[in-house]
Short mmCIF file of C-alpha atoms in Angstrom, two decimals:
data_model
loop_
_atom_site.label_atom_id
_atom_site.label_comp_id
_atom_site.label_asym_id
_atom_site.label_seq_id
_atom_site.Cartn_x
_atom_site.Cartn_y
_atom_site.Cartn_z
CA UNK A 14 92.94 57.77 61.24
CA UNK A 15 95.94 55.40 60.88
CA UNK A 16 99.35 57.04 60.70
CA UNK A 17 101.07 57.10 57.31
CA UNK A 18 103.72 54.42 56.81
CA UNK A 19 106.00 56.56 54.68
CA UNK A 20 109.67 55.59 54.87
CA UNK A 21 110.47 58.56 57.10
CA UNK A 22 108.34 57.07 59.92
CA UNK A 23 110.93 54.35 60.37
CA UNK A 24 114.00 56.00 61.76
CA UNK A 25 115.13 54.68 65.12
CA UNK A 26 117.41 52.12 63.46
CA UNK A 27 119.46 55.02 62.08
CA UNK A 28 119.13 56.83 65.43
CA UNK A 29 117.10 59.92 64.76
CA UNK A 30 114.02 61.24 66.50
CA UNK A 31 110.70 62.94 65.70
CA UNK A 32 110.94 66.72 65.42
CA UNK A 33 108.30 66.87 68.16
CA UNK A 34 111.02 65.84 70.64
CA UNK A 35 112.96 68.99 69.75
CA UNK A 36 109.81 71.14 69.98
CA UNK A 37 109.01 69.80 73.45
CA UNK A 38 112.57 70.45 74.65
CA UNK A 39 112.43 74.00 73.24
CA UNK A 40 109.18 74.65 75.11
CA UNK A 41 110.76 73.34 78.31
CA UNK A 42 113.72 75.71 77.86
CA UNK A 43 111.39 78.65 77.32
CA UNK A 44 109.36 77.77 80.44
CA UNK A 45 112.58 77.71 82.46
CA UNK A 46 113.36 81.26 81.33
CA UNK A 47 116.14 80.56 78.82
CA UNK A 48 116.42 81.66 75.20
CA UNK A 49 114.69 79.40 72.71
CA UNK A 50 116.42 81.27 69.87
CA UNK A 51 119.89 80.71 71.35
CA UNK A 52 119.21 77.00 71.77
CA UNK A 53 118.23 76.74 68.10
CA UNK A 54 121.41 78.58 67.14
CA UNK A 55 123.63 76.32 69.24
CA UNK A 56 122.01 73.24 67.76
CA UNK A 57 122.09 74.43 64.16
CA UNK A 58 118.43 73.48 63.78
CA UNK A 59 116.40 75.28 61.13
CA UNK A 60 113.32 76.74 62.91
CA UNK A 61 111.16 76.04 59.86
CA UNK A 62 111.58 72.28 60.38
CA UNK A 63 109.61 72.58 63.62
CA UNK A 64 106.49 73.31 61.57
CA UNK A 65 106.80 70.08 59.59
CA UNK A 66 105.58 67.10 61.67
CA UNK A 67 107.35 64.74 59.25
CA UNK A 68 110.79 66.20 59.98
CA UNK A 69 113.41 64.34 62.02
CA UNK A 70 116.33 65.40 64.21
CA UNK A 71 119.53 63.37 64.18
CA UNK A 72 120.78 61.71 67.36
CA UNK A 73 123.86 63.95 67.42
CA UNK A 74 121.77 67.09 66.97
CA UNK A 75 119.45 66.02 69.76
CA UNK A 76 122.33 65.24 72.13
CA UNK A 77 123.92 68.62 71.34
CA UNK A 78 120.55 70.27 71.91
CA UNK A 79 120.08 68.56 75.27
CA UNK A 80 123.54 69.50 76.55
CA UNK A 81 123.00 73.11 75.42
CA UNK A 82 119.55 73.17 77.07
CA UNK A 83 121.09 72.05 80.37
CA UNK A 84 123.76 74.76 80.14
CA UNK A 85 121.31 77.52 79.18
CA UNK A 86 118.75 76.71 81.88
CA UNK A 87 121.10 75.57 84.65
CA UNK A 88 118.52 72.82 85.32
CA UNK A 89 120.28 69.48 85.95
CA UNK A 90 116.93 67.65 86.11
CA UNK A 91 115.87 68.74 82.63
CA UNK A 92 115.74 65.10 81.41
CA UNK A 93 113.09 64.36 84.05
CA UNK A 94 111.13 67.45 82.99
CA UNK A 95 111.47 66.57 79.31
CA UNK A 96 110.21 63.03 79.86
CA UNK A 97 107.29 64.37 81.87
CA UNK A 98 106.17 66.50 78.92
CA UNK A 99 106.60 63.87 76.19
CA UNK A 100 103.09 63.24 74.91
CA UNK A 101 101.98 59.88 73.60
CA UNK A 102 101.20 61.47 70.23
CA UNK A 103 104.83 62.68 70.00
CA UNK A 104 105.86 59.00 69.59
CA UNK A 105 103.91 58.57 66.37
CA UNK A 106 102.11 55.32 65.61
CA UNK A 107 103.50 53.64 68.73
CA UNK A 108 101.89 56.31 70.91
CA UNK A 109 98.55 55.96 69.16
CA UNK A 110 98.68 52.19 69.70
CA UNK A 111 99.23 52.73 73.43
CA UNK A 112 96.33 55.17 73.61
CA UNK A 113 94.02 52.61 72.00
CA UNK A 114 94.74 49.77 74.46
CA UNK A 115 91.87 48.28 76.47
CA UNK A 116 93.78 48.35 79.80
CA UNK A 117 97.21 48.98 81.31
CA UNK A 118 98.10 45.31 80.99
CA UNK A 119 97.76 45.64 77.23
CA UNK A 120 99.71 48.91 77.32
CA UNK A 121 102.65 47.02 78.83
CA UNK A 122 102.25 44.24 76.25
CA UNK A 123 102.44 46.84 73.47
CA UNK A 124 105.45 48.47 75.15
CA UNK A 125 107.37 45.20 75.42
CA UNK A 126 106.52 44.16 71.85
CA UNK A 127 107.30 47.43 70.08
CA UNK A 128 109.71 49.31 72.36
CA UNK A 129 112.52 48.95 69.80
CA UNK A 130 110.72 51.47 67.60
CA UNK A 131 111.60 54.10 70.22
CA UNK A 132 114.48 52.73 72.27
CA UNK A 133 116.44 50.98 69.53
CA UNK A 134 119.24 49.09 71.31
CA UNK A 135 117.95 49.57 74.85
CA UNK A 136 116.11 46.62 76.36
CA UNK A 137 113.09 46.00 78.60
CA UNK A 138 112.10 43.15 80.85
CA UNK A 139 108.68 42.83 82.55
CA UNK A 140 108.15 40.51 85.51
CA UNK A 141 105.34 39.80 87.98
CA UNK A 142 106.47 39.69 91.61
CA UNK A 143 103.60 38.83 93.94
CA UNK A 144 101.20 41.78 93.87
CA UNK A 145 103.55 43.91 91.77
CA UNK A 146 104.59 44.29 88.15
CA UNK A 147 108.16 45.46 87.50
CA UNK A 148 109.39 47.04 84.25
CA UNK A 149 113.18 46.91 84.04
CA UNK A 150 114.99 49.24 81.65
CA UNK A 151 118.56 48.77 80.43
CA UNK A 152 119.93 51.75 78.50
CA UNK A 153 121.65 51.20 75.17
CA UNK A 154 125.40 51.51 74.75
CA UNK A 155 124.68 54.19 72.12
CA UNK A 156 122.61 56.49 74.31
CA UNK A 157 120.19 59.22 73.35
CA UNK A 158 121.92 61.53 75.89
CA UNK A 159 123.81 59.48 78.48
CA UNK A 160 123.07 56.44 80.61
CA UNK A 161 121.53 58.28 83.58
CA UNK A 162 119.55 60.85 81.63
CA UNK A 163 118.25 58.23 79.19
CA UNK A 164 116.83 56.39 82.22
CA UNK A 165 115.34 59.63 83.53
CA UNK A 166 113.60 60.33 80.22
CA UNK A 167 112.25 56.78 79.98
CA UNK A 168 110.83 56.49 83.49
CA UNK A 169 109.52 60.03 83.58
CA UNK A 170 107.75 59.32 80.29
CA UNK A 171 106.25 56.07 81.64
CA UNK A 172 104.91 57.78 84.78
CA UNK A 173 103.50 60.70 82.78
CA UNK A 174 101.89 58.43 80.16
CA UNK A 175 100.10 56.22 82.70
CA UNK A 176 98.83 59.27 84.58
CA UNK A 177 97.58 60.75 81.31
CA UNK A 178 95.90 57.54 80.15
CA UNK A 179 94.03 57.06 83.44
CA UNK A 180 93.59 60.75 84.37
CA UNK A 181 95.50 60.24 87.62
CA UNK A 182 97.00 62.98 89.79
CA UNK A 183 98.97 60.40 91.77
CA UNK A 184 100.41 57.08 90.59
CA UNK A 185 100.89 54.27 93.09
CA UNK A 186 104.38 53.16 92.05
CA UNK A 187 108.02 53.23 93.08
CA UNK A 188 111.20 53.72 91.07
CA UNK A 189 114.49 51.90 91.68
CA UNK A 190 117.67 53.19 89.99
CA UNK A 191 121.12 51.62 89.88
CA UNK A 192 123.12 54.88 89.94
CA UNK A 193 123.99 56.79 93.08
CA UNK A 194 121.93 59.86 94.10
CA UNK A 195 122.89 62.89 91.98
CA UNK A 196 123.06 66.38 93.49
CA UNK A 197 119.54 67.04 92.24
CA UNK A 198 118.10 63.81 93.71
CA UNK A 199 115.28 65.72 95.45
CA UNK A 200 113.94 66.63 92.00
CA UNK A 201 113.05 63.01 91.28
CA UNK A 202 110.23 62.74 93.80
CA UNK A 203 109.18 66.36 93.20
CA UNK A 204 108.79 65.85 89.44
CA UNK A 205 107.67 62.21 89.33
CA UNK A 206 105.56 62.22 92.47
CA UNK A 207 106.60 58.68 93.45
CA UNK A 208 109.19 57.24 95.89
CA UNK A 209 112.64 56.82 94.33
CA UNK A 210 115.58 54.74 95.56
CA UNK A 211 119.18 54.78 94.32
CA UNK A 212 121.96 52.18 94.32
CA UNK A 213 119.55 49.40 93.36
CA UNK A 214 120.57 46.29 91.42
CA UNK A 215 118.73 47.48 88.28
CA UNK A 216 116.70 50.33 86.81
CA UNK A 217 113.00 49.56 87.13
CA UNK A 218 109.59 50.93 87.97
CA UNK A 219 107.31 48.82 90.15
CA UNK A 220 103.53 49.08 89.73
CA UNK A 221 100.67 47.38 91.62
CA UNK A 222 99.25 44.37 89.79
CA UNK A 223 95.70 45.68 90.33
CA UNK A 224 96.54 48.67 88.10
CA UNK A 225 96.79 46.32 85.10
CA UNK A 226 93.01 46.13 84.63
CA UNK A 227 92.43 49.90 84.64
CA UNK A 228 90.93 51.08 81.34
CA UNK A 229 92.27 54.15 79.45
CA UNK A 230 89.72 56.68 78.26
CA UNK A 231 90.70 56.32 74.59
CA UNK A 232 90.51 52.49 74.39
CA UNK A 233 89.60 51.49 70.83
CA UNK A 234 90.20 47.85 69.79
CA UNK A 235 89.49 48.52 66.11
CA UNK A 236 92.05 51.30 65.84
CA UNK A 237 94.52 49.34 67.98
CA UNK A 238 94.53 46.54 65.41
CA UNK A 239 95.37 49.02 62.65
CA UNK A 240 98.12 50.68 64.68
CA UNK A 241 99.61 47.29 65.57
CA UNK A 242 99.74 46.38 61.89
CA UNK A 243 101.67 49.58 61.26
CA UNK A 244 104.04 48.89 64.17
CA UNK A 245 104.60 45.35 62.84
CA UNK A 246 105.56 46.77 59.46
CA UNK A 247 107.98 49.23 61.04
CA UNK A 248 109.60 46.45 63.05
CA UNK A 249 109.86 44.32 59.94
CA UNK A 250 111.64 47.14 58.14
CA UNK A 251 114.00 47.49 61.08
CA UNK A 252 114.80 43.76 61.13
CA UNK A 253 115.26 43.59 57.37
CA UNK A 254 117.49 46.64 57.12
CA UNK A 255 120.71 44.85 57.99
CA UNK A 256 120.11 45.10 61.74
CA UNK A 257 121.30 41.62 62.78
CA UNK A 258 123.68 43.29 65.23
CA UNK A 259 120.78 44.80 67.19
CA UNK A 260 118.79 41.57 67.17
CA UNK A 261 121.75 39.52 68.40
CA UNK A 262 122.38 42.06 71.13
CA UNK A 263 118.74 41.90 72.24
CA UNK A 264 118.91 38.09 72.24
CA UNK A 265 122.05 38.07 74.40
CA UNK A 266 120.67 40.62 76.87
CA UNK A 267 117.62 38.43 77.34
CA UNK A 268 119.85 35.43 78.04
CA UNK A 269 121.51 37.15 81.04
CA UNK A 270 124.06 34.81 82.64
CA UNK A 271 123.23 31.76 80.48
CA UNK A 272 124.86 33.24 77.39
CA UNK A 273 124.45 31.10 74.25
CA UNK A 274 127.38 30.09 72.08
CA UNK A 275 127.88 31.35 68.53
CA UNK A 276 126.47 28.08 67.21
CA UNK A 277 123.39 28.30 69.46
CA UNK A 278 122.85 31.92 68.41
CA UNK A 279 123.15 31.07 64.73
CA UNK A 280 120.57 28.33 65.18
CA UNK A 281 118.26 30.79 66.98
CA UNK A 282 118.34 33.06 63.90
CA UNK A 283 117.91 30.06 61.54
CA UNK A 284 121.39 30.38 60.00
CA UNK A 285 124.44 28.21 59.71
CA UNK A 286 127.40 29.41 61.86
CA UNK A 287 129.24 30.37 58.68
CA UNK A 288 126.35 32.51 57.37
CA UNK A 289 125.84 34.00 60.83
CA UNK A 290 129.51 35.08 61.00
CA UNK A 291 129.36 36.50 57.48
CA UNK A 292 126.18 38.50 58.14
CA UNK A 293 127.72 40.04 61.25
CA UNK A 294 130.98 40.72 59.42
CA UNK A 295 128.99 42.63 56.79
CA UNK A 296 127.83 44.90 59.63
CA UNK A 297 131.47 45.29 60.74
CA UNK A 298 130.99 43.47 64.01
CA UNK A 299 131.63 39.99 65.42
CA UNK A 300 129.61 37.78 67.74
CA UNK A 301 132.35 38.00 70.37
CA UNK A 302 132.34 41.81 70.21
CA UNK A 303 128.58 41.95 70.77
CA UNK A 304 128.85 39.44 73.63
CA UNK A 305 131.63 41.48 75.25
CA UNK A 306 129.55 44.68 74.94
CA UNK A 307 126.57 43.03 76.63
CA UNK A 308 128.70 41.53 79.38
CA UNK A 309 130.45 44.84 80.01
CA UNK A 310 127.14 46.73 80.29
CA UNK A 311 125.75 44.18 82.72
CA UNK A 312 129.02 44.08 84.67
CA UNK A 313 129.00 47.87 85.10
CA UNK A 314 125.38 47.76 86.26
CA UNK A 315 126.15 45.11 88.87
CA UNK A 316 129.38 46.78 90.03
CA UNK A 317 127.59 50.07 90.64
CA UNK A 318 125.40 48.26 93.17
CA UNK A 319 127.09 48.33 96.62
CA UNK A 320 125.34 45.09 97.57
CA UNK A 321 126.89 43.06 94.71
CA UNK A 322 130.55 42.07 95.11
CA UNK A 323 133.08 41.55 92.33
CA UNK A 324 132.86 37.79 92.91
CA UNK A 325 129.05 37.86 92.69
CA UNK A 326 129.26 39.92 89.51
CA UNK A 327 131.53 37.30 87.94
CA UNK A 328 129.00 34.58 88.86
CA UNK A 329 126.08 36.58 87.47
CA UNK A 330 127.88 36.94 84.15
CA UNK A 331 128.65 33.24 83.86
CA UNK A 332 132.37 33.43 84.70
CA UNK A 333 133.37 30.37 86.71
CA UNK A 334 136.73 31.91 87.63
CA UNK A 335 136.81 35.46 89.01
CA UNK A 336 140.33 35.98 87.67
CA UNK A 337 139.01 35.42 84.14
CA UNK A 338 136.33 38.03 84.81
CA UNK A 339 138.95 40.51 86.06
CA UNK A 340 141.06 40.04 82.93
CA UNK A 341 138.00 40.41 80.71
CA UNK A 342 136.79 43.56 82.46
CA UNK A 343 140.24 45.16 82.20
CA UNK A 344 140.22 44.34 78.48
CA UNK A 345 136.76 45.91 78.08
CA UNK A 346 137.15 49.04 80.19
CA UNK A 347 140.85 49.59 80.84
CA UNK A 348 140.46 49.23 84.62
CA UNK A 349 139.90 46.46 87.13
CA UNK A 350 136.41 45.62 88.43
CA UNK A 351 137.38 46.70 91.96
CA UNK A 352 138.69 50.05 90.67
CA UNK A 353 135.48 50.62 88.70
CA UNK A 354 133.36 49.70 91.72
CA UNK A 355 135.30 52.06 93.98
CA UNK A 356 135.06 54.93 91.48
CA UNK A 357 131.30 54.48 91.08
CA UNK A 358 130.49 54.21 94.81
CA UNK A 359 129.82 57.89 95.25
CA UNK A 360 127.21 57.49 97.96
CA UNK A 361 125.24 55.07 100.03
CA UNK A 362 121.91 53.61 99.02
CA UNK A 363 119.30 56.30 99.58
CA UNK A 364 115.51 56.35 99.51
CA UNK A 365 113.46 59.48 99.23
#
């Protein structure tokens, strides 16, 4: 049966999450031997809301809940465990659409088309590289938890979902992460069951191209069409709810180093430059501010990679003069690119 399209189903624009996310995290805490009751108390979450599948939990409540869960359990890899136990049905209509796909290729098409319903300001890029398919994930500036743990939740959820769809005990894949190995790095391969490398140039999971034609057990083209219609409506609500900021950000992230001008961006969104500026001003943001945010996020990603120099980072971001990049990065972050790179180089590239 199609999922109801009541207004409450559209919520990621205002950054809240299904109550099932909280329920799954509570179950994880209980399984790790900590007090479910204490976690509810720390979060200020009414236990009765857990029985209402239409309830939501705010982003701040969820972040507070996650931090408290980590403290109560003493489990630093709890984001990996949480992602592993996220069910497709916990994602609402998006999850049902994924379950109805005819093959994994279509699953990835659905993911790339509708990911904003779940990830909001985060971004995805899918590329084919010889016999492999790579899904790159860039966390949002406004994270669900934090940059590293958001990545852990996403990739753990992807691995778990594909295994579930195809009834696999082992997934032929590898994970590449841009951050340095944390103290609990051994937990990655133990929980995910795939090789993991750190200090990479980006965050991505690499799958064999031959996996794309594998058919999920629940494939249903008729229901998929209905779920896609519902996803389209949710996206339309998101785009029409004053979210030009998010759409501009997504557009700029996709541009990478060939960043468009304000005039080019206005034309892309079928507006005059004057209207484009006014619409952004109504959302209390400017085009330059969004561009700086995107450039800073990409710069930090590149600088955390030991193989990419400050000069290369400047080139990748479209700066023709490295001194201009240095001044810009200091303005964004309060420190020089070399200082940031040194502070983030906590370990050598490692593969498990």
